[in-house]
PDB file of N, CA and C in Angstrom:
ATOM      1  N   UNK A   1       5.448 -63.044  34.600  1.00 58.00           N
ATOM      2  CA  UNK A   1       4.156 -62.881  33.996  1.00 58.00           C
ATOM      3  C   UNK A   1       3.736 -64.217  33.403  1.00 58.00           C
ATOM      4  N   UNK A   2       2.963 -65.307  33.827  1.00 62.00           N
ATOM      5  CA  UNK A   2       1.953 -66.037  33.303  1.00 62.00           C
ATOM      6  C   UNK A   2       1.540 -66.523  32.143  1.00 62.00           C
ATOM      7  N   UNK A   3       1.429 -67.069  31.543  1.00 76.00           N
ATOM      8  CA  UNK A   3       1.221 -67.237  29.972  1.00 76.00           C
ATOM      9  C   UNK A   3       1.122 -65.913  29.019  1.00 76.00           C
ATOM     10  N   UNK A   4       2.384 -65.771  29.078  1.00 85.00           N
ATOM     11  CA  UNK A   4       2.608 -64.992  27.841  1.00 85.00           C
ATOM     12  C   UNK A   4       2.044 -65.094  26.513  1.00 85.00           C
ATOM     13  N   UNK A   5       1.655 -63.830  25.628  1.00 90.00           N
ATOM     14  CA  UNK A   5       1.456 -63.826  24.890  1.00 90.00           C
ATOM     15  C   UNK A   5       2.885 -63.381  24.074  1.00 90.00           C
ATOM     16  N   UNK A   6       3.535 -62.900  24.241  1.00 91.00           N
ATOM     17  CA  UNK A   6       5.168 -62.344  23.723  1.00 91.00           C
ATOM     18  C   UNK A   6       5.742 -63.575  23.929  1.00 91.00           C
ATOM     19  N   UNK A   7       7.097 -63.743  23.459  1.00 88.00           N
ATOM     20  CA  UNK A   7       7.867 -64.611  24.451  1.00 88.00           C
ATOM     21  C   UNK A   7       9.246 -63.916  24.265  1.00 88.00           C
ATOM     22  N   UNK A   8       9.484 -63.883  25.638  1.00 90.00           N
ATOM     23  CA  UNK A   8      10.659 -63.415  26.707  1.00 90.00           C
ATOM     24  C   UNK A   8      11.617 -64.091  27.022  1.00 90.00           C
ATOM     25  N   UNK A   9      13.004 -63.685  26.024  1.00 90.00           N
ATOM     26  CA  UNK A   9      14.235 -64.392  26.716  1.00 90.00           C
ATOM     27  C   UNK A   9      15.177 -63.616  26.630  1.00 90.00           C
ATOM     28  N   UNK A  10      16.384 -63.935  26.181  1.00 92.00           N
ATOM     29  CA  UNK A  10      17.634 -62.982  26.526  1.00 92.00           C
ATOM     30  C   UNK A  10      17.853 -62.246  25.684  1.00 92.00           C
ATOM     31  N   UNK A  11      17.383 -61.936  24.780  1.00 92.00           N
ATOM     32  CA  UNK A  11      17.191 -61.095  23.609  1.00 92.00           C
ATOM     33  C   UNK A  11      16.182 -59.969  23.554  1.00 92.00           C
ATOM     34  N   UNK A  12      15.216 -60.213  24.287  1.00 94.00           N
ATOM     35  CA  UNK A  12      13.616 -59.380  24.768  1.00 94.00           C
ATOM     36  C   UNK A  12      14.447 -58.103  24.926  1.00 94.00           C
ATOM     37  N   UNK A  13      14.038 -56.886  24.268  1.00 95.00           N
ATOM     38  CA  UNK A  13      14.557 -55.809  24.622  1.00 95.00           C
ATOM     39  C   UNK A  13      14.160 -55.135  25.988  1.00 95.00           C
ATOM     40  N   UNK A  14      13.004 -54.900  26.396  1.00 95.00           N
ATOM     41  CA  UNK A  14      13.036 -54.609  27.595  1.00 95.00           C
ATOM     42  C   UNK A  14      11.855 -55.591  28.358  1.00 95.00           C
ATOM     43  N   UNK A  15      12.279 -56.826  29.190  1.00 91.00           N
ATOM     44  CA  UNK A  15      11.731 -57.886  30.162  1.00 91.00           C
ATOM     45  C   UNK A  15      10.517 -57.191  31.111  1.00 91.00           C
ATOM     46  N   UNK A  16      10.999 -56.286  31.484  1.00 93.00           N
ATOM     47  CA  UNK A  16      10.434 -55.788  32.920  1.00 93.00           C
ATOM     48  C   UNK A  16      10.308 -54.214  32.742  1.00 93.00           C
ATOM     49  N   UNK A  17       9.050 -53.430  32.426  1.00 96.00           N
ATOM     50  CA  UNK A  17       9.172 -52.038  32.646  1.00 96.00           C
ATOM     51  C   UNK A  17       7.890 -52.135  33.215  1.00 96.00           C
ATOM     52  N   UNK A  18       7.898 -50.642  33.410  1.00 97.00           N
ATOM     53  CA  UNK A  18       6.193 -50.038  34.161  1.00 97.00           C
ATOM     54  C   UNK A  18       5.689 -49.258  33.035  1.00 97.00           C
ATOM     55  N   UNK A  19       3.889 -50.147  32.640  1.00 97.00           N
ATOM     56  CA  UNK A  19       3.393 -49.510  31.617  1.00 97.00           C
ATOM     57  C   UNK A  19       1.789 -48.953  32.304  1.00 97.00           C
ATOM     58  N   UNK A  20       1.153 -48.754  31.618  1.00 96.00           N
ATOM     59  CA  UNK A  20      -0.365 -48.212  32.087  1.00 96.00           C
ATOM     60  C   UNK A  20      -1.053 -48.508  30.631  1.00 96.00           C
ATOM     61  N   UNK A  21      -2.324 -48.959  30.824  1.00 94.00           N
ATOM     62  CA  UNK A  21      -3.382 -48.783  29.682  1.00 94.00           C
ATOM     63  C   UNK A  21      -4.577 -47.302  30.238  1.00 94.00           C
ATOM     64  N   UNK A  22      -5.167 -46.953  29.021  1.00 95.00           N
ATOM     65  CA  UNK A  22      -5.623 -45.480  29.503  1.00 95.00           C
ATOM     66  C   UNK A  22      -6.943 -46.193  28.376  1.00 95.00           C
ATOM     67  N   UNK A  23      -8.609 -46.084  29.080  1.00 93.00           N
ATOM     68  CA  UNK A  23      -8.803 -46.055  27.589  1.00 93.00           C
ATOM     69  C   UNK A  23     -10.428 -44.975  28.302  1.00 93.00           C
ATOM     70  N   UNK A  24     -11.404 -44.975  27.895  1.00 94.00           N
ATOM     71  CA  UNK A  24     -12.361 -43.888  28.336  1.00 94.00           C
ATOM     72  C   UNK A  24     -12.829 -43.823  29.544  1.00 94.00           C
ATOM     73  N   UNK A  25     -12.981 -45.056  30.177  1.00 93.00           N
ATOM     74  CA  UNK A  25     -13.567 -44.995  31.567  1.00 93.00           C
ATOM     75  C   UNK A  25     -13.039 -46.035  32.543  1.00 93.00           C
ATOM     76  N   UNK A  26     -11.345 -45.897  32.384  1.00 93.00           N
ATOM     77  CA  UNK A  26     -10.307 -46.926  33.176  1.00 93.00           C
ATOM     78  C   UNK A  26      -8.878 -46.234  32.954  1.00 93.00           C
ATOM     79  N   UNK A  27      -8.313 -46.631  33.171  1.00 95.00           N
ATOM     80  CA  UNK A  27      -6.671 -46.271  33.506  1.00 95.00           C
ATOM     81  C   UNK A  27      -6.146 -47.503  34.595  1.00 95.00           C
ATOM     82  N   UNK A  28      -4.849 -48.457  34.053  1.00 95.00           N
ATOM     83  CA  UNK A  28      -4.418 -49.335  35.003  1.00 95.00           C
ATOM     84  C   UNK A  28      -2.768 -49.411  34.501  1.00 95.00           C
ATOM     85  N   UNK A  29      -2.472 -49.734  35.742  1.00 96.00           N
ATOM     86  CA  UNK A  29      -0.676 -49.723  35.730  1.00 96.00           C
ATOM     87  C   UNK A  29      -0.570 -51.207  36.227  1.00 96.00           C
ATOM     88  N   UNK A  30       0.428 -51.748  35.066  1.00 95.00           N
ATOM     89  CA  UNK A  30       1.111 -52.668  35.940  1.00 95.00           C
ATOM     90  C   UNK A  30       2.632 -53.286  34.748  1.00 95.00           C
ATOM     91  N   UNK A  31       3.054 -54.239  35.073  1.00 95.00           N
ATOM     92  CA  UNK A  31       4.326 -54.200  34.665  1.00 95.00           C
ATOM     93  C   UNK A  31       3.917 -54.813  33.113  1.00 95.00           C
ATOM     94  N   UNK A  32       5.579 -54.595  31.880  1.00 96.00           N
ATOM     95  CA  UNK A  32       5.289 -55.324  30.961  1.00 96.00           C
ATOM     96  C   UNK A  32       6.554 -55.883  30.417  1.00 96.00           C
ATOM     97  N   UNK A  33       6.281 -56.374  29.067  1.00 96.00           N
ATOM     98  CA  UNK A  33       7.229 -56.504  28.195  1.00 96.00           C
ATOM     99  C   UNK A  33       7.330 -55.755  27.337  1.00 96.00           C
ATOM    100  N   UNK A  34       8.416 -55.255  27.041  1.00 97.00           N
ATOM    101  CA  UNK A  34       8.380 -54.262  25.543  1.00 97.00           C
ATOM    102  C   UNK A  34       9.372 -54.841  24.444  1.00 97.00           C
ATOM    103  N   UNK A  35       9.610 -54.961  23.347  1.00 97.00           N
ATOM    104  CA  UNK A  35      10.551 -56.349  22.454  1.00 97.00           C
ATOM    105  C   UNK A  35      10.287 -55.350  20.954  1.00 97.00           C
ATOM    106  N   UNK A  36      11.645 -55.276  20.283  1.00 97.00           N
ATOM    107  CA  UNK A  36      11.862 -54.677  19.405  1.00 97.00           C
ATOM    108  C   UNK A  36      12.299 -56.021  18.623  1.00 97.00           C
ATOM    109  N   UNK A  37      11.819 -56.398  17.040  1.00 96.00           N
ATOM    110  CA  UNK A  37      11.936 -56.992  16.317  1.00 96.00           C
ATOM    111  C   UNK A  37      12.043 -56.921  14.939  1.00 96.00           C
ATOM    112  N   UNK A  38      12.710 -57.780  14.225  1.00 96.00           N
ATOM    113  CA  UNK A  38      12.565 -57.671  12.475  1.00 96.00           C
ATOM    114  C   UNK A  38      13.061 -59.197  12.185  1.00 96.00           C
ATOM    115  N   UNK A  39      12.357 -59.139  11.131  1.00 95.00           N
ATOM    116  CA  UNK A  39      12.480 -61.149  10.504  1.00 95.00           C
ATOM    117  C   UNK A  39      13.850 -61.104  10.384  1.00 95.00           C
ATOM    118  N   UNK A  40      14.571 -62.656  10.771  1.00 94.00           N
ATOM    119  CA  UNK A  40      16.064 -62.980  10.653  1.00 94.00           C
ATOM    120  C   UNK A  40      15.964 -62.992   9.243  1.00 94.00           C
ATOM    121  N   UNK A  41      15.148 -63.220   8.530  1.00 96.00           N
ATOM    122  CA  UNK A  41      15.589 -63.922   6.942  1.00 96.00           C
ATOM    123  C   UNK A  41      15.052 -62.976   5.842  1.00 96.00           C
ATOM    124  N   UNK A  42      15.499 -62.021   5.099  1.00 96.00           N
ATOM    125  CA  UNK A  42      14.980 -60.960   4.058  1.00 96.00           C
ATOM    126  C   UNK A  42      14.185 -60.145   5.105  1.00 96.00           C
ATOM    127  N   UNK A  43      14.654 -58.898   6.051  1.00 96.00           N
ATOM    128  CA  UNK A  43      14.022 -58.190   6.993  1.00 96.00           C
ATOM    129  C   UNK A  43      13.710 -57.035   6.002  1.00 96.00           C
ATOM    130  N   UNK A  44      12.286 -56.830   6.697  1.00 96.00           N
ATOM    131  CA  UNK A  44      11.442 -55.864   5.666  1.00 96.00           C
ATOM    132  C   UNK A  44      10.423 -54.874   6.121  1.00 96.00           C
ATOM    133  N   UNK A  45      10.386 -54.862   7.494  1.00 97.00           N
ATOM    134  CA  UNK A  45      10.209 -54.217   8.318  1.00 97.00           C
ATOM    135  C   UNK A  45      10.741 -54.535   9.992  1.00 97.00           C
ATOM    136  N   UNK A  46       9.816 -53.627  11.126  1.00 98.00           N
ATOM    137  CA  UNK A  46      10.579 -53.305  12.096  1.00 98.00           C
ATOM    138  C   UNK A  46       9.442 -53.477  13.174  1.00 98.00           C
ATOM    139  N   UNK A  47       9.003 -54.373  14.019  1.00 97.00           N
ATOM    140  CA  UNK A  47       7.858 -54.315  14.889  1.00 97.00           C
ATOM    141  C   UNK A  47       8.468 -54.431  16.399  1.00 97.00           C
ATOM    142  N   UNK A  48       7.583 -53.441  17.049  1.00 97.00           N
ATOM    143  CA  UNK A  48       7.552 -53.197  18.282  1.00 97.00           C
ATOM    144  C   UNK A  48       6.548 -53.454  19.106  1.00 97.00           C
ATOM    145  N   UNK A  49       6.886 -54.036  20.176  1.00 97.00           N
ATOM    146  CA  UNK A  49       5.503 -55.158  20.615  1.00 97.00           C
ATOM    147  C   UNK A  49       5.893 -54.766  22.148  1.00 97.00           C
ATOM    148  N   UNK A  50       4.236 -54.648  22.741  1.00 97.00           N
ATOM    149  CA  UNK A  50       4.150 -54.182  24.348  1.00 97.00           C
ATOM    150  C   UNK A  50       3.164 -55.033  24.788  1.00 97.00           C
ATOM    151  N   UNK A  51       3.173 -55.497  25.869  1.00 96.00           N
ATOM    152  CA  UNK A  51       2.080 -56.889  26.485  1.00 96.00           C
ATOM    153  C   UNK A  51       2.414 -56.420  27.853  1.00 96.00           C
ATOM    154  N   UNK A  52       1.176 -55.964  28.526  1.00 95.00           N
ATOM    155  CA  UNK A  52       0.867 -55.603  30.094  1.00 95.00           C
ATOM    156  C   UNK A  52       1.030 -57.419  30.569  1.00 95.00           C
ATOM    157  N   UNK A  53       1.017 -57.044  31.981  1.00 93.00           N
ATOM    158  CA  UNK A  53       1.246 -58.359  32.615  1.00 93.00           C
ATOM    159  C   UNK A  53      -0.855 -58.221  32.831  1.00 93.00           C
ATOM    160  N   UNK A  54      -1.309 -59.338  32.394  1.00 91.00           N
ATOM    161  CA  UNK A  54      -2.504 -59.519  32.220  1.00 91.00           C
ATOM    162  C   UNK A  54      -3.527 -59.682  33.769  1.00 91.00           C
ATOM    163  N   UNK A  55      -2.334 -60.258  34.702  1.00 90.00           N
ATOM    164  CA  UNK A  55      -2.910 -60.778  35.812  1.00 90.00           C
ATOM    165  C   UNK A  55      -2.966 -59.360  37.008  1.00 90.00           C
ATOM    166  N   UNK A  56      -2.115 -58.158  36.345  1.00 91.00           N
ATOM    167  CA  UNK A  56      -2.071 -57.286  37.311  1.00 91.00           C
ATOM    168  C   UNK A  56      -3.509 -56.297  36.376  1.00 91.00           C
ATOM    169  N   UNK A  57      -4.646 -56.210  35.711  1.00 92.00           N
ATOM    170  CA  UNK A  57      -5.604 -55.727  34.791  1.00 92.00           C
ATOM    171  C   UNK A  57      -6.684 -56.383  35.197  1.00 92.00           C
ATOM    172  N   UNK A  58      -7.876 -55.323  35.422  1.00 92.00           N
ATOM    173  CA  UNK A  58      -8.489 -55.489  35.775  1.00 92.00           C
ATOM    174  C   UNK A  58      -9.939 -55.573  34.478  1.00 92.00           C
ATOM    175  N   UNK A  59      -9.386 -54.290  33.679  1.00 92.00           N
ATOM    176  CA  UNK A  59     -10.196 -54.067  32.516  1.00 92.00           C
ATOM    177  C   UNK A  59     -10.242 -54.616  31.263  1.00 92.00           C
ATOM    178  N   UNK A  60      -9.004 -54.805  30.872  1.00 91.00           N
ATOM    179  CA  UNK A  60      -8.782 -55.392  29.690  1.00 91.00           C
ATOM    180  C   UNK A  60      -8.230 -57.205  29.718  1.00 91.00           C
ATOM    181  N   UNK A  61      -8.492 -57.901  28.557  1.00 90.00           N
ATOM    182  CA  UNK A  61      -8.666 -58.989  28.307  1.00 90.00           C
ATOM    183  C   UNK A  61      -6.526 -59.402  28.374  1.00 90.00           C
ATOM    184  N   UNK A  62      -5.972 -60.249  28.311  1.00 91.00           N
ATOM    185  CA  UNK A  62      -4.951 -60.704  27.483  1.00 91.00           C
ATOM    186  C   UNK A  62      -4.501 -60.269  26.185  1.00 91.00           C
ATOM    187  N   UNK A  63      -3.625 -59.353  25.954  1.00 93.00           N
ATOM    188  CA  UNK A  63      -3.407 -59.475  24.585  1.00 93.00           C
ATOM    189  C   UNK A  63      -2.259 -58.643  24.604  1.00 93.00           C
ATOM    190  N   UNK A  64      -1.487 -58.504  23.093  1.00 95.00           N
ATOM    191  CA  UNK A  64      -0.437 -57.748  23.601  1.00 95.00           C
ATOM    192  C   UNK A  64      -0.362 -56.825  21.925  1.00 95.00           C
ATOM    193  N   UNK A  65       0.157 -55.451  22.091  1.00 96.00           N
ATOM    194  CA  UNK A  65       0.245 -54.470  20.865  1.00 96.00           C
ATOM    195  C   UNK A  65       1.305 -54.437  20.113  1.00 96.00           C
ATOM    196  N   UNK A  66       0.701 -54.111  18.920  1.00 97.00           N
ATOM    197  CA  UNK A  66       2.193 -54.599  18.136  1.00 97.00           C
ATOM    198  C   UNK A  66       2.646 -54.047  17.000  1.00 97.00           C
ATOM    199  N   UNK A  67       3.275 -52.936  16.685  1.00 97.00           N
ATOM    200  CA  UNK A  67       3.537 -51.709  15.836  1.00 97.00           C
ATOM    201  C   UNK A  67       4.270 -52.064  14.883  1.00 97.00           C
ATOM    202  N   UNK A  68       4.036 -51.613  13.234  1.00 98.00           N
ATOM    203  CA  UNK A  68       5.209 -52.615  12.661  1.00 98.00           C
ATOM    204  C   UNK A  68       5.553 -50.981  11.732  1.00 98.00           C
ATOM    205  N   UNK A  69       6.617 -50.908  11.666  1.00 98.00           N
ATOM    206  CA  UNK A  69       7.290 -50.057  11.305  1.00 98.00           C
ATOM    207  C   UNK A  69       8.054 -50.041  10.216  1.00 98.00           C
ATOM    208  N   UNK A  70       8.404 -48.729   8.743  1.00 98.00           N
ATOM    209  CA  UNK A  70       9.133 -49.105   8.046  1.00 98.00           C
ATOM    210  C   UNK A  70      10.862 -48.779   8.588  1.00 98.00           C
ATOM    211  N   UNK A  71      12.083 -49.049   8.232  1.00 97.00           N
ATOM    212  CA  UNK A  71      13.223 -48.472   8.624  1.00 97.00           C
ATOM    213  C   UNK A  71      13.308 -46.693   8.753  1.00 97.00           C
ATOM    214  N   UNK A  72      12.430 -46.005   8.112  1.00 98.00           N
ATOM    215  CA  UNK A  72      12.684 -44.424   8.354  1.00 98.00           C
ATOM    216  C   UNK A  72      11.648 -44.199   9.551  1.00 98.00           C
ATOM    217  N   UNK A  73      10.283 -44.918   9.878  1.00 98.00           N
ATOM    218  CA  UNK A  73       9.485 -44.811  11.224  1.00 98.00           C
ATOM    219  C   UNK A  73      10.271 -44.812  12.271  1.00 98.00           C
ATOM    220  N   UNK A  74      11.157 -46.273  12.193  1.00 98.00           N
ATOM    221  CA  UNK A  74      11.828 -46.528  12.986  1.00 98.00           C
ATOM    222  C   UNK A  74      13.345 -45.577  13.437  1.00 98.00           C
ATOM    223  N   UNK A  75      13.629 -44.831  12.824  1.00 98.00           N
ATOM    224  CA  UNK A  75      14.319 -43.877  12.865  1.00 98.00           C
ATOM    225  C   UNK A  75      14.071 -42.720  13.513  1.00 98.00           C
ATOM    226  N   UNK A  76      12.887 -42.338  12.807  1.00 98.00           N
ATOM    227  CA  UNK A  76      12.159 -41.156  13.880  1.00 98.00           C
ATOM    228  C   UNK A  76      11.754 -41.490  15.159  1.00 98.00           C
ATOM    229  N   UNK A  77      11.428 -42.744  15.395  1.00 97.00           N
ATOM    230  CA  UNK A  77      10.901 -42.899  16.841  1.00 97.00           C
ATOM    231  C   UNK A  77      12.070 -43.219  17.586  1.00 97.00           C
ATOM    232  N   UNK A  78      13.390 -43.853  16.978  1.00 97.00           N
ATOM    233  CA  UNK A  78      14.375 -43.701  17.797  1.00 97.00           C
ATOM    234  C   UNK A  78      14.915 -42.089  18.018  1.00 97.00           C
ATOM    235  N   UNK A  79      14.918 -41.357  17.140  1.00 98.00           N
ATOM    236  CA  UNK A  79      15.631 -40.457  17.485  1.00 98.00           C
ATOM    237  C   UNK A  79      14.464 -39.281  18.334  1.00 98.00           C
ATOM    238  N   UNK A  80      12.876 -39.309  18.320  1.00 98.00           N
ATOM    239  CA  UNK A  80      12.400 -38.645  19.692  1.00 98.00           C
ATOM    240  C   UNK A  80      12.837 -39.233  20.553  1.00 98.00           C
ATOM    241  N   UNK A  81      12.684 -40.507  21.190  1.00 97.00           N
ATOM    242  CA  UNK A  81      13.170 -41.064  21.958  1.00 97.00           C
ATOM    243  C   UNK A  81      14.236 -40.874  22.536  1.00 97.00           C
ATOM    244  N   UNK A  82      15.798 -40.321  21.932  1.00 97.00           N
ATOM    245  CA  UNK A  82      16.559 -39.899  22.425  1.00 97.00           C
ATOM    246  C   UNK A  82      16.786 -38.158  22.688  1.00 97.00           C
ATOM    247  N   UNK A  83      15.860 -37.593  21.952  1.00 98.00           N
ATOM    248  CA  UNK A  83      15.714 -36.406  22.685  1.00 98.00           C
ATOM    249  C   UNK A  83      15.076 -35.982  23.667  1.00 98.00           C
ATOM    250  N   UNK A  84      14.175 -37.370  23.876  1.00 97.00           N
ATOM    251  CA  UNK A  84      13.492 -37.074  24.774  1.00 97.00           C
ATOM    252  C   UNK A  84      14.357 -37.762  26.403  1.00 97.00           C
ATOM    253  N   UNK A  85      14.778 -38.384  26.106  1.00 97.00           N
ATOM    254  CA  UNK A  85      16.168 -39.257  26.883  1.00 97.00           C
ATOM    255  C   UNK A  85      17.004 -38.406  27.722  1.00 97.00           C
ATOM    256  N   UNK A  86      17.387 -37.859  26.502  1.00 97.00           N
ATOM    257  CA  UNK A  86      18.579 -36.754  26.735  1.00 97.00           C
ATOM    258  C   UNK A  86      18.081 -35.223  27.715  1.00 97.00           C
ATOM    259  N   UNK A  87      16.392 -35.126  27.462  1.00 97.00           N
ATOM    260  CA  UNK A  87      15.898 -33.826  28.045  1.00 97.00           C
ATOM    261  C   UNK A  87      15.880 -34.422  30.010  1.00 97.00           C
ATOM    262  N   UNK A  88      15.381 -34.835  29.884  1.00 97.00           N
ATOM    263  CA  UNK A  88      15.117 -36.037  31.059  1.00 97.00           C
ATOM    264  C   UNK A  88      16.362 -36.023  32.074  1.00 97.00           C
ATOM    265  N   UNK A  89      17.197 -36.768  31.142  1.00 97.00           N
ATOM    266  CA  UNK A  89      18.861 -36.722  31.731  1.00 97.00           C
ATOM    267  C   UNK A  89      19.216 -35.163  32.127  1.00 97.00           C
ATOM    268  N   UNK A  90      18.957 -34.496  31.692  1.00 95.00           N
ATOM    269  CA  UNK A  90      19.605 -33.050  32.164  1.00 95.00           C
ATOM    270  C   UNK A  90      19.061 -32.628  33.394  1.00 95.00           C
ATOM    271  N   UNK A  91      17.297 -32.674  33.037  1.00 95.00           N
ATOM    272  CA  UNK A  91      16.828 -32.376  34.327  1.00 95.00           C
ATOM    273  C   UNK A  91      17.138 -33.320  35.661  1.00 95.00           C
ATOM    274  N   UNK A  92      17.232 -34.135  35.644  1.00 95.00           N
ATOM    275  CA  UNK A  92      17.508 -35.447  36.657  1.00 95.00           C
ATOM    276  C   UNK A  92      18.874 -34.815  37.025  1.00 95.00           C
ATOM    277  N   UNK A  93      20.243 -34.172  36.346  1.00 93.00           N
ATOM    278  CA  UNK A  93      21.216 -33.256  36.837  1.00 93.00           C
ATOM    279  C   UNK A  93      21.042 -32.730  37.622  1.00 93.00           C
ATOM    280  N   UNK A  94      20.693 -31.604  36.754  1.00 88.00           N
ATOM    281  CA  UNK A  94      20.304 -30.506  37.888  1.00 88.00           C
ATOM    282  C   UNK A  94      19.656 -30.650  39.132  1.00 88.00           C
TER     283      UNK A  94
END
C-alpha cells in the first residue's frame, strides 16, 4: 500500500486483512492495515487504528480510523472478539 498513512512494520498487528467501507450511497472492499497500540512511556490508554489501502477506493479520500480506548473497552472488545472467534471456529468444524 502506497504512502501510508499508518506505518507498518514487524510489530503492525495485522499488515494485510480484507476490510470494506459502507457509508449511504457506496460500499468498497479492499485490503488494509489494522495496528493495536498504547504509548511506550506512562501508557494511558489503548488505540486501534484501520487504514483501507487508498489506491484500491474509489469514494473516499486517504485517511485512516483510529479508536482510542480505556483498558476495560479494551477488554470487552477483546473478549466479543473471542466469542465471536470461538462461534466461527465451531461452525467452520462442523
Amino acid at each position: 500500500m502506497p504512502d501510508r498513512i499508518l506505518k507498518v512494520n514487524a510489530y503492525t498487528t495485522l499488515d494485510l486483512v480484507d476490510a470494506s467501507a459502507t457509508g449511504h450511497d457506496f460500499e468498497e472492499s479492499a485490503f488494509a492495515v489494522c495496528n493495536v497500540t498504547s504509548p511506550r512511556k506512562h501508557p494511558d490508554e489503548i488505540t486501534l487504528e484501520l487504514e483501507l489501502d487508498w489506491t484500491q477506493l474509489d469514494a473516499l479520500p486517504p485517511h485512516a480510523d483510529k479508536l482510542t480506548l480505556s483498558p476495560e473497552e479494551a477488554r470487552t472488545l477483546a473478549a466479543d472478539l473471542e466469542k465471536h472467534a470461538d462461534r466461527v471456529e465451531a461452525e467452520q468444524r462442523d
